[in-house]
PDB file of C-alpha atoms in Angstrom:
ATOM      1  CA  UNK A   1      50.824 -54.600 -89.376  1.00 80.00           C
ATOM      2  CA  UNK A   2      51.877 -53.877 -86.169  1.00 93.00           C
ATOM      3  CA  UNK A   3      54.949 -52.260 -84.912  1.00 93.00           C
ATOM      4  CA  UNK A   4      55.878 -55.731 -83.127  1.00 93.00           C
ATOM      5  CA  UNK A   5      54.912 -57.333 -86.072  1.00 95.00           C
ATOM      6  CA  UNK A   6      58.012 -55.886 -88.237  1.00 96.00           C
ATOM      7  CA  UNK A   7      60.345 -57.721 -85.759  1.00 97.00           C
ATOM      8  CA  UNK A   8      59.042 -60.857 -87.682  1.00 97.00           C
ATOM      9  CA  UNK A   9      61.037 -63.303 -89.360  1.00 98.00           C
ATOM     10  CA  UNK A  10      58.500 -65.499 -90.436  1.00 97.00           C
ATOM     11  CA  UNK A  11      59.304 -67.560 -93.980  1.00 97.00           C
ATOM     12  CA  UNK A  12      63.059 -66.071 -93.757  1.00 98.00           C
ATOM     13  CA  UNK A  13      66.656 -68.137 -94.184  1.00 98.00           C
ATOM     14  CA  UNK A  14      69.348 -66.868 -92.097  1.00 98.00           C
ATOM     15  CA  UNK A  15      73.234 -67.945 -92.414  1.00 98.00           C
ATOM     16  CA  UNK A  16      75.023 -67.771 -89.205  1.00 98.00           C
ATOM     17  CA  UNK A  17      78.408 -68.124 -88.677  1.00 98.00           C
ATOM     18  CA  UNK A  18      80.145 -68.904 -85.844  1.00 97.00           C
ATOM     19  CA  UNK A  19      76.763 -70.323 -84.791  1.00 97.00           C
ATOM     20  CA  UNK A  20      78.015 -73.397 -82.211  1.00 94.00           C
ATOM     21  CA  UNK A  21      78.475 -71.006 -79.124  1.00 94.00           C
ATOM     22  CA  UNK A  22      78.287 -67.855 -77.572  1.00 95.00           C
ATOM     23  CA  UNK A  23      76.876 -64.632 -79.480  1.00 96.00           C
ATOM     24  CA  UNK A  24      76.713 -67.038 -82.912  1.00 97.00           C
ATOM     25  CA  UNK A  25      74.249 -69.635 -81.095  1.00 97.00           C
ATOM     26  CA  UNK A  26      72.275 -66.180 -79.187  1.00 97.00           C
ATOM     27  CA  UNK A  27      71.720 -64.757 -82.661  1.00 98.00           C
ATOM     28  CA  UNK A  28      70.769 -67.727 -84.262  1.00 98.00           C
ATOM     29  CA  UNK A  29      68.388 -69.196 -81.340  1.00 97.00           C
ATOM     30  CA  UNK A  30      66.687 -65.233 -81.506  1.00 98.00           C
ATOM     31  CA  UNK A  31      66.364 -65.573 -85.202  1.00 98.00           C
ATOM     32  CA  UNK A  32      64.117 -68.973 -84.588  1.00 98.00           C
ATOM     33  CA  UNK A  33      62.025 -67.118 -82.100  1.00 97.00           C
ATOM     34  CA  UNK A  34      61.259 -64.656 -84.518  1.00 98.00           C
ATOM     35  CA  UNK A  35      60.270 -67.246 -87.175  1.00 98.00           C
ATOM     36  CA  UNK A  36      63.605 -67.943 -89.325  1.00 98.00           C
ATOM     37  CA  UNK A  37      65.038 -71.069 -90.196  1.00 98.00           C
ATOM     38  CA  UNK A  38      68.388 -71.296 -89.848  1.00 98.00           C
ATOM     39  CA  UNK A  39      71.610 -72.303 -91.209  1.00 98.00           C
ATOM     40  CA  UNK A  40      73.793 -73.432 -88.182  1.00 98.00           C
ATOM     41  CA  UNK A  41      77.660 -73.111 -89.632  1.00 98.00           C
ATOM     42  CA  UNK A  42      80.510 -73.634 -87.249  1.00 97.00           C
ATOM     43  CA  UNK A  43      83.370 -76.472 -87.347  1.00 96.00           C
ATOM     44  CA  UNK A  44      81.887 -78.658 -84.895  1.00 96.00           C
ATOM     45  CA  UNK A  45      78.979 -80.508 -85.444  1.00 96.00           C
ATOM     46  CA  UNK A  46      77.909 -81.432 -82.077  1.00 96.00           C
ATOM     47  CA  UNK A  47      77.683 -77.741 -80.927  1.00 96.00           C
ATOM     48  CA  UNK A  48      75.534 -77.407 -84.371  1.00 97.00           C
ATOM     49  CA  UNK A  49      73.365 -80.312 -83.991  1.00 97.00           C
ATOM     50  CA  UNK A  50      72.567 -79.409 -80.438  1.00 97.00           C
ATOM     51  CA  UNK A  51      71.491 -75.812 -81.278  1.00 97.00           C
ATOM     52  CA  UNK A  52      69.222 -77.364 -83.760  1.00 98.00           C
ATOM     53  CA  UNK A  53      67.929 -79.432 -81.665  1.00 97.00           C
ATOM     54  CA  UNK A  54      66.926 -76.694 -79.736  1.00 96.00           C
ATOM     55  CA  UNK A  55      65.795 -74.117 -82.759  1.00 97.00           C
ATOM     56  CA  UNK A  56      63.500 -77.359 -83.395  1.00 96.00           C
ATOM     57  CA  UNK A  57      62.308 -77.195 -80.033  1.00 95.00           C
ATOM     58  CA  UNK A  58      61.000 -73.210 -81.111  1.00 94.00           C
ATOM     59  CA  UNK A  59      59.132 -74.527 -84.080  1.00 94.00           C
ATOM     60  CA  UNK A  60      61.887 -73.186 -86.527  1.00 97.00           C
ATOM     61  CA  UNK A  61      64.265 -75.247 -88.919  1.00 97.00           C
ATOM     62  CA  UNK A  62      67.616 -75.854 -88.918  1.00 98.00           C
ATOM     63  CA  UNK A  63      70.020 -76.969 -90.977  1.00 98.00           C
ATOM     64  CA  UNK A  64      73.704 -77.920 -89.751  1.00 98.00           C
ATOM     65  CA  UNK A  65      76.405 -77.143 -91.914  1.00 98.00           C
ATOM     66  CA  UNK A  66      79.570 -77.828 -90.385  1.00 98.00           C
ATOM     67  CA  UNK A  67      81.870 -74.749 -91.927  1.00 98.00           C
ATOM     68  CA  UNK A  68      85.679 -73.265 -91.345  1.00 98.00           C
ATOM     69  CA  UNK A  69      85.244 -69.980 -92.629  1.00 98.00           C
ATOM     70  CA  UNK A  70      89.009 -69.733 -93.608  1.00 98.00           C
ATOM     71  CA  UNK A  71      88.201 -72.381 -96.162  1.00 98.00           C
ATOM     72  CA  UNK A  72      86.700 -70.756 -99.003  1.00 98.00           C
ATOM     73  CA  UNK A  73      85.716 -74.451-100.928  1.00 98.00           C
ATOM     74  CA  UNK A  74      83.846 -74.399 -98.019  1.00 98.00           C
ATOM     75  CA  UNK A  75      82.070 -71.040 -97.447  1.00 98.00           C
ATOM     76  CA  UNK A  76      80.834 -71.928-101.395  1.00 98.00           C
ATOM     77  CA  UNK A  77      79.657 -75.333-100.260  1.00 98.00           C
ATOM     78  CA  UNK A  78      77.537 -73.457 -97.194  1.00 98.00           C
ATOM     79  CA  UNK A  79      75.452 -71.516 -99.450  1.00 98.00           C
ATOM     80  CA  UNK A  80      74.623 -74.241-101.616  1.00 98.00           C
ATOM     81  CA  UNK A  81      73.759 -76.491 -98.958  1.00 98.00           C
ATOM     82  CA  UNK A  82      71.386 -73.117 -98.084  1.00 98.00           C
ATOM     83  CA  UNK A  83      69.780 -73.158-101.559  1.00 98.00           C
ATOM     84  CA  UNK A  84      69.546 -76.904-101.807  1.00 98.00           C
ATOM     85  CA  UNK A  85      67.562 -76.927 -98.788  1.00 98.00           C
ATOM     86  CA  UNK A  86      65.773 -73.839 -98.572  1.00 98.00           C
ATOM     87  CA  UNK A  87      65.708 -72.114-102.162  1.00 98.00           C
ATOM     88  CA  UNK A  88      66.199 -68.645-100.601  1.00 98.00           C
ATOM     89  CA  UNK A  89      69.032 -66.529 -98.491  1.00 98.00           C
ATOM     90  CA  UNK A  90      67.360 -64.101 -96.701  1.00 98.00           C
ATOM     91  CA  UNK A  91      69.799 -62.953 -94.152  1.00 98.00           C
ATOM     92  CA  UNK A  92      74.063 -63.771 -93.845  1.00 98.00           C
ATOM     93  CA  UNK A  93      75.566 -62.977 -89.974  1.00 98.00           C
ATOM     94  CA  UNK A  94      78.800 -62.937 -90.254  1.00 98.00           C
ATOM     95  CA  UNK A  95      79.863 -64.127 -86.760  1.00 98.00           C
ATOM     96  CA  UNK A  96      82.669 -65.626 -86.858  1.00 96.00           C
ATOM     97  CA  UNK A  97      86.287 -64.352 -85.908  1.00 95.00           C
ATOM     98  CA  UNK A  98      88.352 -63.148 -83.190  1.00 92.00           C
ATOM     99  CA  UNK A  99      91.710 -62.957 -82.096  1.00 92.00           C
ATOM    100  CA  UNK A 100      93.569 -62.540 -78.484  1.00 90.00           C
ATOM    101  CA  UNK A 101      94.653 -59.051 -77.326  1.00 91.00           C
ATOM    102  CA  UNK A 102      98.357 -59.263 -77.783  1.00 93.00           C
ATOM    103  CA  UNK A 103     101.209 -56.944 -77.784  1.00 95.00           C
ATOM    104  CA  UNK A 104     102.607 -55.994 -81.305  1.00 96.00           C
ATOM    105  CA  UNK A 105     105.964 -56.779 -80.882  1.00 96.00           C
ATOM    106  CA  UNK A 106     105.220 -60.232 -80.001  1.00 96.00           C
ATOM    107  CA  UNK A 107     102.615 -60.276 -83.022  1.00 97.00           C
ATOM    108  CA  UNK A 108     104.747 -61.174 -86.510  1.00 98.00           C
ATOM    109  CA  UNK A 109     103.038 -59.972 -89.586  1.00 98.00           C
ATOM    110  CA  UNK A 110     101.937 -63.427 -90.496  1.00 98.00           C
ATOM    111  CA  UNK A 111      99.809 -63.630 -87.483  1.00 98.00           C
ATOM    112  CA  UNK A 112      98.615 -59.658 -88.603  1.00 98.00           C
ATOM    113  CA  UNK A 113      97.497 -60.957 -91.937  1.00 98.00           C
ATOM    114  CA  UNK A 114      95.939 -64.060 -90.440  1.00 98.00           C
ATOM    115  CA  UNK A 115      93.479 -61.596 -88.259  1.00 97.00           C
ATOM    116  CA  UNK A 116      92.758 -59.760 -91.204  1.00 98.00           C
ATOM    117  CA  UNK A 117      91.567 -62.823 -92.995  1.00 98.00           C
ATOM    118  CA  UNK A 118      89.597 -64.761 -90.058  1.00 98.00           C
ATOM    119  CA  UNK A 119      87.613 -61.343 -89.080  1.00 98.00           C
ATOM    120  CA  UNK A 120      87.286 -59.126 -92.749  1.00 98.00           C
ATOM    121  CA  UNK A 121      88.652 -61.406 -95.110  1.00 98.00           C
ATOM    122  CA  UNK A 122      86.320 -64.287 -94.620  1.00 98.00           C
ATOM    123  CA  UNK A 123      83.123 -62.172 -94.530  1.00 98.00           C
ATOM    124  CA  UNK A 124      84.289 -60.267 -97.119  1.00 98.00           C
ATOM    125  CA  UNK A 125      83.854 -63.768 -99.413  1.00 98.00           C
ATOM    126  CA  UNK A 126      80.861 -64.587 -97.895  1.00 98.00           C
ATOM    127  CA  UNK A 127      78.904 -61.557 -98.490  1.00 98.00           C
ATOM    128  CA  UNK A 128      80.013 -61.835-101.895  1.00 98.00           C
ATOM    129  CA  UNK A 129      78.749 -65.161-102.442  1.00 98.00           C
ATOM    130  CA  UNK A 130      75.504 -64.847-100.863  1.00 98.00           C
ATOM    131  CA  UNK A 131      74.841 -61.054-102.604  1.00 98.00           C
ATOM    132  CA  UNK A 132      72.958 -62.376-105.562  1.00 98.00           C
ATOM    133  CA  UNK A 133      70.537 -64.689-103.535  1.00 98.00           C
ATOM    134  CA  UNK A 134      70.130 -61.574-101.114  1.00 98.00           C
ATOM    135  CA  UNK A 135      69.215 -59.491-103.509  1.00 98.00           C
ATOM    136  CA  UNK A 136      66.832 -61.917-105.532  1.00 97.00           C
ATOM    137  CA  UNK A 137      63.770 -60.499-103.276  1.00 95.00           C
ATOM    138  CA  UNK A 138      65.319 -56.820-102.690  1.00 96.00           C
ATOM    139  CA  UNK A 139      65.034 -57.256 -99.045  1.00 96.00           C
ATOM    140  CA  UNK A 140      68.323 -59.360 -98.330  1.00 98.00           C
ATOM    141  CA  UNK A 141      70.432 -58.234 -95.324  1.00 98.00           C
ATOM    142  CA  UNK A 142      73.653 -58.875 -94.249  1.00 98.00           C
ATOM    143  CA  UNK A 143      74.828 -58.055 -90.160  1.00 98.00           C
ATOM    144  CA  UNK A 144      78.951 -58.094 -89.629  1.00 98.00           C
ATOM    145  CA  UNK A 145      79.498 -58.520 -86.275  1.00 98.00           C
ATOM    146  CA  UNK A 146      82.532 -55.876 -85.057  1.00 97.00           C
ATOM    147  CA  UNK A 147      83.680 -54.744 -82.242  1.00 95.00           C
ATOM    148  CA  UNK A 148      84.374 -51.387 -79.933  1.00 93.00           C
ATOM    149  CA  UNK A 149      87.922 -52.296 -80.369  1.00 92.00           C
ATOM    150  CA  UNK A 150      87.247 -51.472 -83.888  1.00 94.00           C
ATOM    151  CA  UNK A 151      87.347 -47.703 -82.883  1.00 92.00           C
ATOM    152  CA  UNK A 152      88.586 -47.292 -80.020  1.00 92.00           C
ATOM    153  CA  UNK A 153      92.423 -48.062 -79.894  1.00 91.00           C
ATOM    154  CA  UNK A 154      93.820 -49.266 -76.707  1.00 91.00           C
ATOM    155  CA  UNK A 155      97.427 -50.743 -76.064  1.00 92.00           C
ATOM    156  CA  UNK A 156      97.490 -54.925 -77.509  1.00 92.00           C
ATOM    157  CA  UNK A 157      95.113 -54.736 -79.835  1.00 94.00           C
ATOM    158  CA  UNK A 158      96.652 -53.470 -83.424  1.00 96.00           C
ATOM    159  CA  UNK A 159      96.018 -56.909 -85.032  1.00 97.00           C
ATOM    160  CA  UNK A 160      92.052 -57.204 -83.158  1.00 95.00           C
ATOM    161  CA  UNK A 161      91.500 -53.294 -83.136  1.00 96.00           C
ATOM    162  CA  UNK A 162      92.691 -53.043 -86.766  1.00 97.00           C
ATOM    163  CA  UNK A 163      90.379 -56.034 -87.985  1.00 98.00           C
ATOM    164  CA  UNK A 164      87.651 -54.886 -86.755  1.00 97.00           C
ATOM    165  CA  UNK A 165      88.115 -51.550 -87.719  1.00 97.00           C
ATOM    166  CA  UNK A 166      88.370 -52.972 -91.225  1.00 98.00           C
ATOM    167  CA  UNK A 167      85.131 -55.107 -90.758  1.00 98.00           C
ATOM    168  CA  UNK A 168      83.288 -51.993 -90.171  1.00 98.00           C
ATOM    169  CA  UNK A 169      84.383 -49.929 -93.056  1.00 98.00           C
ATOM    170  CA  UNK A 170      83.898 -52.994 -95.141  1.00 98.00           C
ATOM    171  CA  UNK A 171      80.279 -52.550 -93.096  1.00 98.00           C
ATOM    172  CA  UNK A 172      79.876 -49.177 -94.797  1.00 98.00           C
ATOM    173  CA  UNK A 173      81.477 -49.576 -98.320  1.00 98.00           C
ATOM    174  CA  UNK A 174      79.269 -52.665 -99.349  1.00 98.00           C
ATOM    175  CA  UNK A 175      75.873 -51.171 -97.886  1.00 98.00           C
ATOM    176  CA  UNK A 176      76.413 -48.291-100.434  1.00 98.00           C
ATOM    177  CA  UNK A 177      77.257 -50.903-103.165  1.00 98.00           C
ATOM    178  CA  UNK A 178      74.495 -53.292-102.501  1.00 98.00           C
ATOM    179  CA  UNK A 179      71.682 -50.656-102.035  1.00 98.00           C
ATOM    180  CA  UNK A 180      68.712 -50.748-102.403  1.00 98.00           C
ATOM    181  CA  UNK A 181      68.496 -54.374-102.142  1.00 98.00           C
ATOM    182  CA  UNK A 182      70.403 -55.640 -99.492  1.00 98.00           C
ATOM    183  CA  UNK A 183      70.882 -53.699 -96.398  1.00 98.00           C
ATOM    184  CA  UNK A 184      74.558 -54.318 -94.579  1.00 98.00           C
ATOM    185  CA  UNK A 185      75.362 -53.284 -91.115  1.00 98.00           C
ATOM    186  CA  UNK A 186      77.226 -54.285 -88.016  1.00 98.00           C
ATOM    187  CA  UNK A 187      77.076 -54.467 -84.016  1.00 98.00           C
ATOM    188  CA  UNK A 188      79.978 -52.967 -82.339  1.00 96.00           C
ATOM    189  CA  UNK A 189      79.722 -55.184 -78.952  1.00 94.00           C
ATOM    190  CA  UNK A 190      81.773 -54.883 -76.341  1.00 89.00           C
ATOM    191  CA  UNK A 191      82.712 -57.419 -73.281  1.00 86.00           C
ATOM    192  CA  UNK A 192      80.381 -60.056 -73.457  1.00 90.00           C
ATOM    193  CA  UNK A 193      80.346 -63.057 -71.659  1.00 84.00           C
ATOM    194  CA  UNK A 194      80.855 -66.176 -74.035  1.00 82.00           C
ATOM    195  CA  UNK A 195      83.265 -69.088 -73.316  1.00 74.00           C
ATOM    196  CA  UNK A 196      86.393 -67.027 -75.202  1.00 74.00           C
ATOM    197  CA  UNK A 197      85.865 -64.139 -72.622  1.00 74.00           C
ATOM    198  CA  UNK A 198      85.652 -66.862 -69.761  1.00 70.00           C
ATOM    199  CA  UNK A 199      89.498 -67.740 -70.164  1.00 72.00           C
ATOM    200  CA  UNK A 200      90.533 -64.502 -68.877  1.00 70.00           C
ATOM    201  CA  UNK A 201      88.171 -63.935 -66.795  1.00 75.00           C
ATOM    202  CA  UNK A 202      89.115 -63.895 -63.207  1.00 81.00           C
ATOM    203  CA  UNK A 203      87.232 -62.206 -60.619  1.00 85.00           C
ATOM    204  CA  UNK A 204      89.640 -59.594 -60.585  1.00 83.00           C
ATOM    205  CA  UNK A 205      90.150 -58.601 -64.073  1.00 83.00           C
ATOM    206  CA  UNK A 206      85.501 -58.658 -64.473  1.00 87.00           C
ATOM    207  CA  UNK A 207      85.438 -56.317 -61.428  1.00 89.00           C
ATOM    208  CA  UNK A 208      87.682 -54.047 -63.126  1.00 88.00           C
ATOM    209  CA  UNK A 209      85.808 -54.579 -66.480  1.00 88.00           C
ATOM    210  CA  UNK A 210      82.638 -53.704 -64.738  1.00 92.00           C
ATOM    211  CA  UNK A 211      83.755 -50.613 -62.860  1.00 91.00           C
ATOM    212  CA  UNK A 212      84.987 -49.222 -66.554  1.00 90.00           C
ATOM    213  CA  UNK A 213      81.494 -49.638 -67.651  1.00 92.00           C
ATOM    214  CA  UNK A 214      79.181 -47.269 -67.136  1.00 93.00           C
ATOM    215  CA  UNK A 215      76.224 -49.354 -67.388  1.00 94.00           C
ATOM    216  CA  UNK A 216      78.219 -51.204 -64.601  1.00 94.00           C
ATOM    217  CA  UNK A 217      78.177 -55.602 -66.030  1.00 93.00           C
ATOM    218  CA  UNK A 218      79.371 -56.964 -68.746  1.00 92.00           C
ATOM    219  CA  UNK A 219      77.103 -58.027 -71.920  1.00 92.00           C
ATOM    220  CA  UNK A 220      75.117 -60.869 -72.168  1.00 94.00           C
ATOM    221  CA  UNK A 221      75.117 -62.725 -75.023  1.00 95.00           C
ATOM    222  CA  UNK A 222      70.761 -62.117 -75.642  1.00 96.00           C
ATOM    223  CA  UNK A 223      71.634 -58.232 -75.127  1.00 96.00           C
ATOM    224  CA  UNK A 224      73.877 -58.763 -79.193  1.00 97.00           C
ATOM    225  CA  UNK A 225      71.299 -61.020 -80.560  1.00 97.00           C
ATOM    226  CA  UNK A 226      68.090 -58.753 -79.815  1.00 98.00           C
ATOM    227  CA  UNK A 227      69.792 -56.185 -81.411  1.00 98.00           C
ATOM    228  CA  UNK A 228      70.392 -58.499 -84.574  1.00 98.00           C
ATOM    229  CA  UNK A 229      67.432 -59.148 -84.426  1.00 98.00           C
ATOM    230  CA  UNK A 230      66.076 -55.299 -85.260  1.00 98.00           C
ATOM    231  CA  UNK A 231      69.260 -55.171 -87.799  1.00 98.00           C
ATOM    232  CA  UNK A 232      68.118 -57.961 -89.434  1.00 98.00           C
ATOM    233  CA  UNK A 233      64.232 -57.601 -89.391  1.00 98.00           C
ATOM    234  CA  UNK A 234      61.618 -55.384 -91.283  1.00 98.00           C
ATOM    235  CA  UNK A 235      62.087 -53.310 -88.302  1.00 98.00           C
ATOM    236  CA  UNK A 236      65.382 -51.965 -89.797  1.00 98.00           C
ATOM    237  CA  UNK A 237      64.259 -51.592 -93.151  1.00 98.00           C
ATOM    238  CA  UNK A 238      65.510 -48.065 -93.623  1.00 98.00           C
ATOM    239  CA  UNK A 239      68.933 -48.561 -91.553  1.00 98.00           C
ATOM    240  CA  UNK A 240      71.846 -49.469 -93.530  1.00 98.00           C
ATOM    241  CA  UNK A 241      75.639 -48.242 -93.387  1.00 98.00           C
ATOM    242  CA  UNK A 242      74.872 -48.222 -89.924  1.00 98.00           C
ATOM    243  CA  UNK A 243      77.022 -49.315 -86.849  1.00 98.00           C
ATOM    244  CA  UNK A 244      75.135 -50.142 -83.951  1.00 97.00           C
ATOM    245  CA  UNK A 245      76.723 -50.301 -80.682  1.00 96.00           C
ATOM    246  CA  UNK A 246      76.125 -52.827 -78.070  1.00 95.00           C
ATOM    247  CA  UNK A 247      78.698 -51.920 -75.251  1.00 94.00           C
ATOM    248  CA  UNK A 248      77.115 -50.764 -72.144  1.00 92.00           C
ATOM    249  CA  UNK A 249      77.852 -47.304 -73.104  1.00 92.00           C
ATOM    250  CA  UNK A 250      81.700 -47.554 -73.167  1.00 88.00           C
ATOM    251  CA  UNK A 251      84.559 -44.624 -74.783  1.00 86.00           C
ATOM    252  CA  UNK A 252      87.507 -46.631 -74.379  1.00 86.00           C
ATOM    253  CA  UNK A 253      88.220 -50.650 -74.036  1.00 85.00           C
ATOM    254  CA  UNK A 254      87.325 -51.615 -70.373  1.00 82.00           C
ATOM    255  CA  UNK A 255      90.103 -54.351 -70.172  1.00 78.00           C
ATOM    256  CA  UNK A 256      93.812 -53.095 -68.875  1.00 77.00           C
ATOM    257  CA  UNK A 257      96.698 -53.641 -70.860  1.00 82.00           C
ATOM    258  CA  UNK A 258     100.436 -52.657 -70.719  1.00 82.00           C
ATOM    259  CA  UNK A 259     101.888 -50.230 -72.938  1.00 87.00           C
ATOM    260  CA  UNK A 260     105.223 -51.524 -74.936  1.00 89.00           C
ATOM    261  CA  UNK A 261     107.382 -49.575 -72.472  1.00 87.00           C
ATOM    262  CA  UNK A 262     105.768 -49.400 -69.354  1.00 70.00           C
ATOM    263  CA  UNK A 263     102.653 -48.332 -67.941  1.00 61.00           C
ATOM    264  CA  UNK A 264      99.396 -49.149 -68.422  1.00 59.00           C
ATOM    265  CA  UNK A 265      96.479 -48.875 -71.184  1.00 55.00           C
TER     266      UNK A 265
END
């Protein structure tokens, strides 16, 4: 086998969440290139069915599974649609999540709690229901996909920052659990252009992005999925607990916020 070789995917089944747009749809189009099929899960079907019809296109599988991750009934109903279909769970991306930089005192605590549940809580459940099938073959691997915000604070991100930050440990404390037989890591990206980065987005604010940069643009989406791809491939196979980051070599968030009393971030 050659080094090349281990970036293989060939007879896997990946889970990705989130997998309609932006670094979800990079991830999971990279994972058919590589040889996967894939299990498209997102809550709308026509971003799924057109990925798939693309992931067909590669010579790979897909499966569409139209999923909100906040309902559990339906995270449960995701991996049996997976086993149904393809016997096997190979590899779970957790994907999906987010939530808009916003000041804390205009952030109640039930909008706090509902971060914590869309970005940690939700993969949380999901790694736990796809563990056993993960382990079956003693290769399994699961990829959380965090975020720089995760540890490195800036001003209007407590609810983001501190979900993320969560995701990671979470990162850290199942890999020890679930070793040897499933690996668990996560990709700490950083501005990258997908259609939720877009809104806010003027020319303005990405100059200003760029410029705090030091690999001077912004990430594309391919740049997180290649390096899912060596998380999630033979190529990784003694790499877990890990943290990767994808962030163009930032220290501290790149986009400008104010401070609760004056000033800026």
């Amino acid at each position: 086998m050659t080094l090349l070789d281990r970036f293989s995917l060939q007879g896997r089944v990946a889970i990705v969440t989130g997998a309609g747009k932006g670094i979800g749809a990079a991830i999971a189009r990279g994972f058919a290139e590589a040889g996967a099929s894939v299990v498209l899960a997102a809550r709308t079907a026509s971003d799924l069915e057109a990925l798939a019809m693309e992931v067909n296109t590669l010579g790979s599988e897909a499966l569409c599974v139209p999923t909100d991750v906040l309902d559990f009934d339906q995270l449960q109903a995701l991996v049996t649609a997976t086993m149904a279909q393809f016997g096997r769970v190979d590899i779970l991306v957790n994907n999906a999540g987010g939530f808009p930089p916003r000041p804390a005192l205009q952030t109640s605590a039930a909008e706090f709690e509902a971060a914590l549940r869309f970005n940690v809580t939700t993969a949380y459940e999901l790694s736990r229901l796809c563990a056993p099938q993960l382990a079956e073959r003693g290769d399994g691997c699961i990829l959380n996909i965090s975020s720089i915000a995760g540890h490195k604070p800036a001003p209007c991100f407590s609810a983001y920052g501190t979900a993320k930050g969560a995701l990671s440990l979470l990162t850290r404390e199942l890999a020890q659990e679930f070793a040897p037989r499933v690996r668990v890591n996560a990709i700490a990206v950083g501005s990258t252009r997908t259609d939720a980065l877009n809104t806010v987005l003027t020319a303005e604010v990405e100059k200003t992005m760029v410029d705090l940069t030091p690999l001077g643009r912004l990430a594309e989406v391919e740049d997180i999925a290649v390096g899912a791809l060596y998380l999630c491939s033979p190529a990784a196979s003694y790499v877990t607990g890990d943290i990767l980051g994808i962030n163009g070599g930032l220290e501290r968030l790149n986009m400008q916020m104010p401070r609760a009393w004056g000033g800026m971030g």
